[in-house]
XYZ file of C-alpha atoms in Angstrom:
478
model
C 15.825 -40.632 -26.387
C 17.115 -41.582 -22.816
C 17.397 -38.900 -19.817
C 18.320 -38.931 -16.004
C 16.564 -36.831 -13.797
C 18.795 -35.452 -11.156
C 17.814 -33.530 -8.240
C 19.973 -30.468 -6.983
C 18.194 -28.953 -4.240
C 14.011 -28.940 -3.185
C 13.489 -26.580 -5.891
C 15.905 -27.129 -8.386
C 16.088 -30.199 -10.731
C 18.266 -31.312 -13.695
C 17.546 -33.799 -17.070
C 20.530 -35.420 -18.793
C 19.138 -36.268 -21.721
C 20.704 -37.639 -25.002
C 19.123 -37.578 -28.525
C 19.934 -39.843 -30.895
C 21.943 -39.244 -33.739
C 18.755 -39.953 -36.413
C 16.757 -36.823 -34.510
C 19.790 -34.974 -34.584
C 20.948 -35.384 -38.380
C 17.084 -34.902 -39.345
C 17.059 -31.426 -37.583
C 20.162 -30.220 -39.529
C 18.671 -31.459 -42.768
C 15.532 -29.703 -41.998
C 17.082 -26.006 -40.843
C 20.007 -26.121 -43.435
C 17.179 -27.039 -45.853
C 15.159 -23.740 -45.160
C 17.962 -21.630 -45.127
C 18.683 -23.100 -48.695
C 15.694 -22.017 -50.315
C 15.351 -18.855 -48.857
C 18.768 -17.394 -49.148
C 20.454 -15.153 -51.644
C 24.077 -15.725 -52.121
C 26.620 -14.018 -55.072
C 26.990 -16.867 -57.272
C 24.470 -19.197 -56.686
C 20.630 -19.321 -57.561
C 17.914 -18.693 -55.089
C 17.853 -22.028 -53.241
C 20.242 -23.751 -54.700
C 23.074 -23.041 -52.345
C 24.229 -26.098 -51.196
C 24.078 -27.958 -47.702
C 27.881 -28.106 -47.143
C 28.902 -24.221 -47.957
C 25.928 -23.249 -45.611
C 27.407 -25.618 -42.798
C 30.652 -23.801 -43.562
C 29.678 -20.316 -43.975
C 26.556 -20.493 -41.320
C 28.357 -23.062 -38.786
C 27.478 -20.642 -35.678
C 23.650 -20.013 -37.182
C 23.253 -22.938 -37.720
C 24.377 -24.920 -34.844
C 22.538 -22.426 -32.553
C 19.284 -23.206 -33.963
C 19.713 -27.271 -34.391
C 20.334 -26.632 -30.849
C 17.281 -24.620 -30.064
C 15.097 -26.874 -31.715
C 16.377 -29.847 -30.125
C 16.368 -28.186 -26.421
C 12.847 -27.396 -26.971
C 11.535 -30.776 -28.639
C 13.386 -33.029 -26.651
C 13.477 -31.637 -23.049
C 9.703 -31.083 -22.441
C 9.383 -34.462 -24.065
C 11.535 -35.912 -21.272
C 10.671 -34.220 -18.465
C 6.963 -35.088 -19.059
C 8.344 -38.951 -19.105
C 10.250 -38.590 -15.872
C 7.121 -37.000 -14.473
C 8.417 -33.540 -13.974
C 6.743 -29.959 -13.905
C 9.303 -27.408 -14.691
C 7.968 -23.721 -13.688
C 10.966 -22.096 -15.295
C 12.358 -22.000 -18.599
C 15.574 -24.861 -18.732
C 19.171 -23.516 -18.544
C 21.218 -25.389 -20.701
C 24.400 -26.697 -18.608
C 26.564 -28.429 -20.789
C 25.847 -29.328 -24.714
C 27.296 -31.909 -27.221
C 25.944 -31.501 -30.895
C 27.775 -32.916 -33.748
C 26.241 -34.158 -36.834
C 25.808 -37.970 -37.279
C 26.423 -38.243 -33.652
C 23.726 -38.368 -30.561
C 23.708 -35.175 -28.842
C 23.524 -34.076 -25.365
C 22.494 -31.622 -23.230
C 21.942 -31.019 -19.129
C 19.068 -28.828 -18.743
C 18.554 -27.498 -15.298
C 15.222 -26.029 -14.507
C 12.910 -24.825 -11.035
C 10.183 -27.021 -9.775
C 7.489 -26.374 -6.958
C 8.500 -27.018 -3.796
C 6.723 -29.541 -1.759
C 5.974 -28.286 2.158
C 4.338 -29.932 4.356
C 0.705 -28.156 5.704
C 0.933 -26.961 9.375
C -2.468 -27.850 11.913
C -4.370 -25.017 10.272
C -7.627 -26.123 11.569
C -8.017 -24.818 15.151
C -6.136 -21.207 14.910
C -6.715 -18.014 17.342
C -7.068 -14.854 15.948
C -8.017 -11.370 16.448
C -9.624 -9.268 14.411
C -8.673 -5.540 15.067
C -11.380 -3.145 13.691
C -11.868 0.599 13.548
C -15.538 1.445 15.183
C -17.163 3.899 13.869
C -18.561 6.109 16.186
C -20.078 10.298 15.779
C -16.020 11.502 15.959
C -14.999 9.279 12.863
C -18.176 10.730 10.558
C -17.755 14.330 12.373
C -13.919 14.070 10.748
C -15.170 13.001 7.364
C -17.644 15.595 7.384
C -14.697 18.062 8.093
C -13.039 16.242 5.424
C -15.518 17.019 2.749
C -15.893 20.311 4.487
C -12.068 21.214 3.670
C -12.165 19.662 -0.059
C -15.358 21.805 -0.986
C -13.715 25.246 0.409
C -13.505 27.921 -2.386
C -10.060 30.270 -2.291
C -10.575 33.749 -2.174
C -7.572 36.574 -3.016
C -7.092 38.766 -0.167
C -5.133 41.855 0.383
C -3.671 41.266 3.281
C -0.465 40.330 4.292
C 0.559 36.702 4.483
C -0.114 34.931 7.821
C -0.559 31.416 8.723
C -3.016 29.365 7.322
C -3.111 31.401 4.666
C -2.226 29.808 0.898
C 0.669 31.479 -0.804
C 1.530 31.360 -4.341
C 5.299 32.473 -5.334
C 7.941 32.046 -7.638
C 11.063 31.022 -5.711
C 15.138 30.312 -6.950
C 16.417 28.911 -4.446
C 20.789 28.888 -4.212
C 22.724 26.478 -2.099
C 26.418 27.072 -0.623
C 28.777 24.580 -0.199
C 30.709 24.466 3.200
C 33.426 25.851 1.569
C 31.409 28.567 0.840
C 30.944 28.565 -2.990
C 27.366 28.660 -4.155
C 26.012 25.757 -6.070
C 23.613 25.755 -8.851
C 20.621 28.245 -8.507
C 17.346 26.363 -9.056
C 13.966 28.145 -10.092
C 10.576 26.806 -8.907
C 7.368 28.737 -10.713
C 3.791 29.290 -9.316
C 4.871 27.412 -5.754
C 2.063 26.867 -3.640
C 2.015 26.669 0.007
C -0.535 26.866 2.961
C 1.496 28.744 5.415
C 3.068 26.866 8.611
C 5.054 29.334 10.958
C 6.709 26.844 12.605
C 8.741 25.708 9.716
C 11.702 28.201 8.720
C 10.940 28.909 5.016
C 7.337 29.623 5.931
C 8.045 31.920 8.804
C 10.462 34.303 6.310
C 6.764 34.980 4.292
C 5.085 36.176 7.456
C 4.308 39.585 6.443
C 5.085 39.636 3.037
C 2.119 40.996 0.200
C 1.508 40.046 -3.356
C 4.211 41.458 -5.718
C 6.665 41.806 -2.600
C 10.395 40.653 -3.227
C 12.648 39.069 0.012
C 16.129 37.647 0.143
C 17.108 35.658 2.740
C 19.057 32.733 4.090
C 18.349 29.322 5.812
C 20.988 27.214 7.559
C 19.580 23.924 7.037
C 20.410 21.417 9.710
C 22.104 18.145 9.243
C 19.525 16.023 9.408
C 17.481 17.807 6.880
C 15.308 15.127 4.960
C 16.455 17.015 1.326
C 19.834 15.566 1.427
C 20.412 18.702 -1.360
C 20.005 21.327 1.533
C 21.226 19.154 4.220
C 24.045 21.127 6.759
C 24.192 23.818 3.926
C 22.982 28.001 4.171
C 20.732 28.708 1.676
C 19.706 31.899 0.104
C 16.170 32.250 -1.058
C 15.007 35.023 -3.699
C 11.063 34.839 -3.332
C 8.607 36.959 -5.066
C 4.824 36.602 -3.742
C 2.017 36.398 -6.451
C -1.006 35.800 -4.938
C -2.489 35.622 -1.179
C -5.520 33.219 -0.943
C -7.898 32.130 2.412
C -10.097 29.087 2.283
C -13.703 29.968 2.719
C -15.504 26.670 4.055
C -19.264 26.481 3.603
C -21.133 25.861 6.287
C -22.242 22.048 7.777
C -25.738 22.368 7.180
C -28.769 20.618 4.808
C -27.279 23.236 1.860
C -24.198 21.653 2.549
C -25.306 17.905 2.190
C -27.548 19.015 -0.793
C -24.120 20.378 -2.480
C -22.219 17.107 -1.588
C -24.569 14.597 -3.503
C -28.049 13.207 -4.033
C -28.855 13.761 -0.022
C -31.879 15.566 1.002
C -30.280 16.866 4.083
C -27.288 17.027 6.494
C -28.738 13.513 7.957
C -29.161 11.683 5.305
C -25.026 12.132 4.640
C -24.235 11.286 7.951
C -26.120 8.041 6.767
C -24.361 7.590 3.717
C -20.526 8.699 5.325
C -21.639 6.088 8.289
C -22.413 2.765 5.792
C -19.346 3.929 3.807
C -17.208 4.178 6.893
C -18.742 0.950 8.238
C -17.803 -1.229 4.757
C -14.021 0.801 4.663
C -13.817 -0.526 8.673
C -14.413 -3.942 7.261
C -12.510 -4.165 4.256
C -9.493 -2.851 6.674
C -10.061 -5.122 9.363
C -10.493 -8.471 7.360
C -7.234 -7.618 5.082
C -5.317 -7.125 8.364
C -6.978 -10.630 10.045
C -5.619 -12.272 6.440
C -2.096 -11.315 6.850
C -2.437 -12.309 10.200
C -3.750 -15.607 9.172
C -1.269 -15.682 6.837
C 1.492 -15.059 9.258
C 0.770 -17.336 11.580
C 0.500 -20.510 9.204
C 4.023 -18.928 7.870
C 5.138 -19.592 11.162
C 3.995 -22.948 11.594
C 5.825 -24.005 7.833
C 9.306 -23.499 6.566
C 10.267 -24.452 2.896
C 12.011 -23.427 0.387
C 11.040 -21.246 -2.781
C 12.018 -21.277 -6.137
C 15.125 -18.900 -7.265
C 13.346 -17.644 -10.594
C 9.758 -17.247 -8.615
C 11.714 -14.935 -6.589
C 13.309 -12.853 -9.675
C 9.950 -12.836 -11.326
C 8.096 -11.410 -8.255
C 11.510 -8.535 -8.035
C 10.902 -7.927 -11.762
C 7.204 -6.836 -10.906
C 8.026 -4.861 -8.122
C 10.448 -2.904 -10.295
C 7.943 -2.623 -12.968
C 5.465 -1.155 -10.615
C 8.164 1.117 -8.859
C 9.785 2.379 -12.075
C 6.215 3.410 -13.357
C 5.687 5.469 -9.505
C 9.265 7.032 -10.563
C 8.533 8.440 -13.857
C 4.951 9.561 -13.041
C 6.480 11.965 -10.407
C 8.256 13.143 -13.147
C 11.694 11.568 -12.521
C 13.819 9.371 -14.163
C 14.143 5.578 -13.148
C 17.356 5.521 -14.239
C 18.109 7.596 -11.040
C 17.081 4.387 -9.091
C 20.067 1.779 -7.307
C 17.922 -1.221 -8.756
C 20.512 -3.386 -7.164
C 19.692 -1.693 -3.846
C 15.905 -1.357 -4.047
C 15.787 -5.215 -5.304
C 17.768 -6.612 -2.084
C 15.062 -4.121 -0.291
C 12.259 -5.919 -1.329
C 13.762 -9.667 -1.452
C 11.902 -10.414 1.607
C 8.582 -8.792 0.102
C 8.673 -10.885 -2.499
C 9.939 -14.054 -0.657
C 6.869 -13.796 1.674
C 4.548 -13.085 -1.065
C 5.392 -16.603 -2.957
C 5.363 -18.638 -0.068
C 2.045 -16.939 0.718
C 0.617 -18.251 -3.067
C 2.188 -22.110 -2.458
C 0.889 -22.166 0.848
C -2.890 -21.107 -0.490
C -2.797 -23.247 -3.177
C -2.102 -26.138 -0.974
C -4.154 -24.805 1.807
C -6.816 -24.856 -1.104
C -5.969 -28.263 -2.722
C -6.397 -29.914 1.034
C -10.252 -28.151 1.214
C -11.006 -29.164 -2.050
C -11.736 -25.533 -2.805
C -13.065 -25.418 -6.689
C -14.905 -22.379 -7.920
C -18.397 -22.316 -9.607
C -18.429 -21.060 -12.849
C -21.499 -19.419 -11.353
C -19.094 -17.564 -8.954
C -17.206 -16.312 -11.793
C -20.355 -15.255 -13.966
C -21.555 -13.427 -10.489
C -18.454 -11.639 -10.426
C -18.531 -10.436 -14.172
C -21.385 -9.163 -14.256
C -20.657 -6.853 -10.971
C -17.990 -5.684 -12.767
C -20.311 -4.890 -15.768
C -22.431 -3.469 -13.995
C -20.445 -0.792 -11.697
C -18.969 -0.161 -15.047
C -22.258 0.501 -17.326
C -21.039 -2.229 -19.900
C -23.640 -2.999 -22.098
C -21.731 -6.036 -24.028
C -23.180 -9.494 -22.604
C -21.734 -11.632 -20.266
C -20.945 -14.282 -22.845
C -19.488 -11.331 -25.422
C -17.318 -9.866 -22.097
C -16.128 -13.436 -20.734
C -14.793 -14.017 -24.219
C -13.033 -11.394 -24.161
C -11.485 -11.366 -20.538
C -10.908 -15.563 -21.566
C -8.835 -14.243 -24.800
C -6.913 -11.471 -22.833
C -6.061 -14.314 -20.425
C -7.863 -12.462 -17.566
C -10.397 -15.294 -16.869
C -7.701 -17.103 -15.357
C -6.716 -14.343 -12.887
C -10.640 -13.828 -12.150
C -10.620 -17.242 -10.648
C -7.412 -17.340 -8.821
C -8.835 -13.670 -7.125
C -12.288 -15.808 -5.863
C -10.617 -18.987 -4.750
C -8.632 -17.163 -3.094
C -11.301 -15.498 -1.007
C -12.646 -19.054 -0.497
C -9.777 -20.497 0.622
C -9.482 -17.528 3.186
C -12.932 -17.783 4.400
C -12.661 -21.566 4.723
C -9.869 -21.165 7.052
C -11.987 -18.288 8.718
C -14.585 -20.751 9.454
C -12.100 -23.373 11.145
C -10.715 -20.939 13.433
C -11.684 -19.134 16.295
C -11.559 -15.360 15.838
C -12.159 -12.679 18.201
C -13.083 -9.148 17.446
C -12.084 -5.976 18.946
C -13.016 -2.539 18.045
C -10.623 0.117 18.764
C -11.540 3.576 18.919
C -9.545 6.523 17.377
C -6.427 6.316 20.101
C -6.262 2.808 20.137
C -6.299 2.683 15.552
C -3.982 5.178 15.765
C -1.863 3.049 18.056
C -2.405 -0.048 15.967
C -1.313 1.847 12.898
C 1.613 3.565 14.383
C 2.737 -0.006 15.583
C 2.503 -1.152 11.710
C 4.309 1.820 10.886
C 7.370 0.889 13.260
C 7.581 -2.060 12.193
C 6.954 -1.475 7.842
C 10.002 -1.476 5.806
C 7.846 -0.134 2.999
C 9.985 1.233 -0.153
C 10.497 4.864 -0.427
C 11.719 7.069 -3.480
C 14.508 8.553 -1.852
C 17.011 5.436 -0.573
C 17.493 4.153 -4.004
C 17.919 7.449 -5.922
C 21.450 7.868 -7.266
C 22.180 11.327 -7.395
C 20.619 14.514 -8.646
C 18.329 15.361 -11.474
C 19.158 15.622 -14.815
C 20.403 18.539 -16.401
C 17.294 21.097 -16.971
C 15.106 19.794 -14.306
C 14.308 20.885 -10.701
C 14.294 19.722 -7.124
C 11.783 20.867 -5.197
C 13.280 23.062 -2.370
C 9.914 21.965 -0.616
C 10.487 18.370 -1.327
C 10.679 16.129 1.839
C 9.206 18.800 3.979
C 5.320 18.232 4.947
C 3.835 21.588 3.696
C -0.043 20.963 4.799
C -2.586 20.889 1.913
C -1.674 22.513 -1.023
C -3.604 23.990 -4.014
C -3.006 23.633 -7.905
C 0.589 22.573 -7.454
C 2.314 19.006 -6.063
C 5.693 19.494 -4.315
């Protein structure tokens, strides 16, 4: 066998590699062979069809394999001799098989790129954490407060605050005029708002009362359906419910959990608070870490990494799709890929810079780490396998693998931690909010909406409520 290894870009490499004609004559003897004694031909016994009518009637078949087999003996072969680590499957350029003749092939394939680690051993950084002081526990208290409120029917008209059950069709009109397709909506449930136009048209209504009436929806109406058009609501009211919340008291606390008064939950919602303030804080001082070495570095990234990473992302978003009940065929996939390119161009030169970031700190993990870890797992779980019975299975589910990449990661991160300096700040509720609205601004997170491609199918509904922030609601998602 001789090869050339070419190189087309920092990521991309090539292998011209030629087979001799030996290899290449054995590998048709050996296919043509197999397809001899298993196939089943008018006029000839079961494998005794001979070589040359296969070759004539099987040409295609069979050159397609010999090929196949050839690709994958021969090009791993060579690019472990040129010293190569391909990280994507090869794509074959340009082939030349012919019996009794050497063949060849250009196979082009990815490889890692090499980048060269910025000074990562005297950053500045700030870590940006939410204290938790009596207002943060007082809202979680309300919190639990407004989850363990019991609904009562009362016979009173509807007013706001109150929740409102009703079965609504809902009719658009075109500009021109012409109505559109009524849609029906059962069982509806909405906590009354009477600053938002729908909800103010139930003000005063009682259970089993019917109302027509119409909306002029404005242009900038976040259900694109209803946006600029009048549209006439038929809404019949079945049920009129209050929230009843308990009172904050020892009862209270005793109903919440294992707490043997209102104290000992503060307690509890404070630790919990305290860890959640933590987790926040250091994920935000990793991207930040993370940012700032990105900064410092510029390389380039593999095209198929970059596909693979999109391909997840889809896979993830597709699943989101369909469990709101939708169809992901709906979705512009072209559109919501080129949305997340950058995503998922960060988030593999974020893995090749912690691997090397890792590789220059020597970072190995203990197999005691990963045992440590296991059994945590087991035990938040109640597994009552063994930790040699449960690694064997995680190791033959190919999960071990990912259990070690998640801890050396968090070495690698707190090895960096340690060589920088890192201040700490603790913002109280205006200044988080700030932080967060800030994040907000500046997120380009995916959304449902800008990559749907039209309506519903036929037989399904659109929430007239969709897009519209309708409180809490009870029993019913909108």
């Amino acid at each position: 066998m001789q090869y050339t290894l070419n190189t087309q870009s920092s990521t991309r490499q090539s292998l011209d590699v030629t087979v001799p004609s030996m290899h290449v004559d054995e590998t048709f003897a050996r296919i043509t062979s197999r397809l001899a004694s298993t196939l089943k031909l008018p006029g000839f016994r079961k494998g005794k069809v001979p070589t040359q009518f296969i070759m004539e009637r099987f040409s295609k078949e069979v050159h397609q394999e010999v090929a196949e087999s050839l690709v994958r003996d021969f090009f791993w072969e060579a690019s472990r001799k040129a010293g190569v680590t391909p990280i994507s499957n090869p794509s074959i350029e340009k082939l030349e098989l012919k019996q009794n003749t050497d063949a060849k092939f250009v196979a082009s394939f990815d490889v890692a790129p090499e980048l060269k680690l910025p000074n990562y051993q005297s950053l500045s950084l700030t870590k940006r954490k939410r204290q938790v002081d009596d207002d943060l526990i007082e809202e979680q208290l309300k919190d639990l407060q407004a989850r363990a409120a019991k609904l009562k029917s009362v016979d009173t008209p509807v007013v706001a605050q109150l929740l409102v059950t009703c079965d609504l069709k809902v009719t658009p009109f075109r500009l021109d005029g012409k109505p559109e397709k009524t849609r029906s909506f059962k069982e509806q449930v909405i906590q009354i708002d009477e600053t938002r136009p729908l909800d103010g048209a139930l003000i005063g209504l009682k259970v089993d009362e019917v109302k027509e009436f119409t909306l002029q929806h404005s242009e900038t109406d976040a259900n694109a359906n209803f946006a600029g058009k009048s549209v006439k609501y038929h809404v019949v009211v079945k049920d009129i419910r209050e929230r009843v919340l308990a009172e904050i008291n020892d009862d209270f606390a005793k109903d919440a959990g294992p707490f043997e008064n209102l104290q000992a939950l503060k307690d509890r919602l404070k630790k919990d608070l305290e860890e959640a303030s933590e987790r926040d804080a250091k994920g935000r001082l990793q991207a930040d870490l993370l940012d700032l070495l990105l900064e410092k570095t510029t390389f380039d990234i593999p095209a198929s990494m970059t596909a693979m990473q999109l391909d997840d992302y889809c896979r993830e978003f597709s699943q989101q799709f369909a469990e709101q009940g939708m169809d992901p065929r709906r979705i512009n996939w072209e559109a919501y890929r080129e949305h997340r390119l950058k995503d998922a161009q960060r988030s593999i030169k974020c893995g090749y810079l912690l691997k090397q970031l890792g590789d220059a700190e020597k970072v190995e993990v203990p197999e005691s780490a990963v045992d440590a870890d296991i059994e945590k797992f087991m035990a938040e779980n109640q597994i009552k396998q063994t930790l040699k019975q449960v690694k064997s299975e995680l190791e033959n589910r190919g999960a071990l693998g990912e259990i070690k990449g998640r801890i050396r990661t968090e070495m690698i991160f707190k090895r960096l931690l340690e060589l920088s300096t890192v201040q700490e700040i603790l913002l109280d509720k205006k200044g988080y909010e700030a932080l967060l609205e800030s994040e907000r601004t500046q997120d380009q997170a995916s959304t449902l909406h800008p990559f749907d491609e039209g309506e519903s199918a036929e037989g399904t509904s659109t929430d007239p409520h969709a897009h519209h922030d309708h409180g809490s609601h009870e029993g019913h998602s909108h």
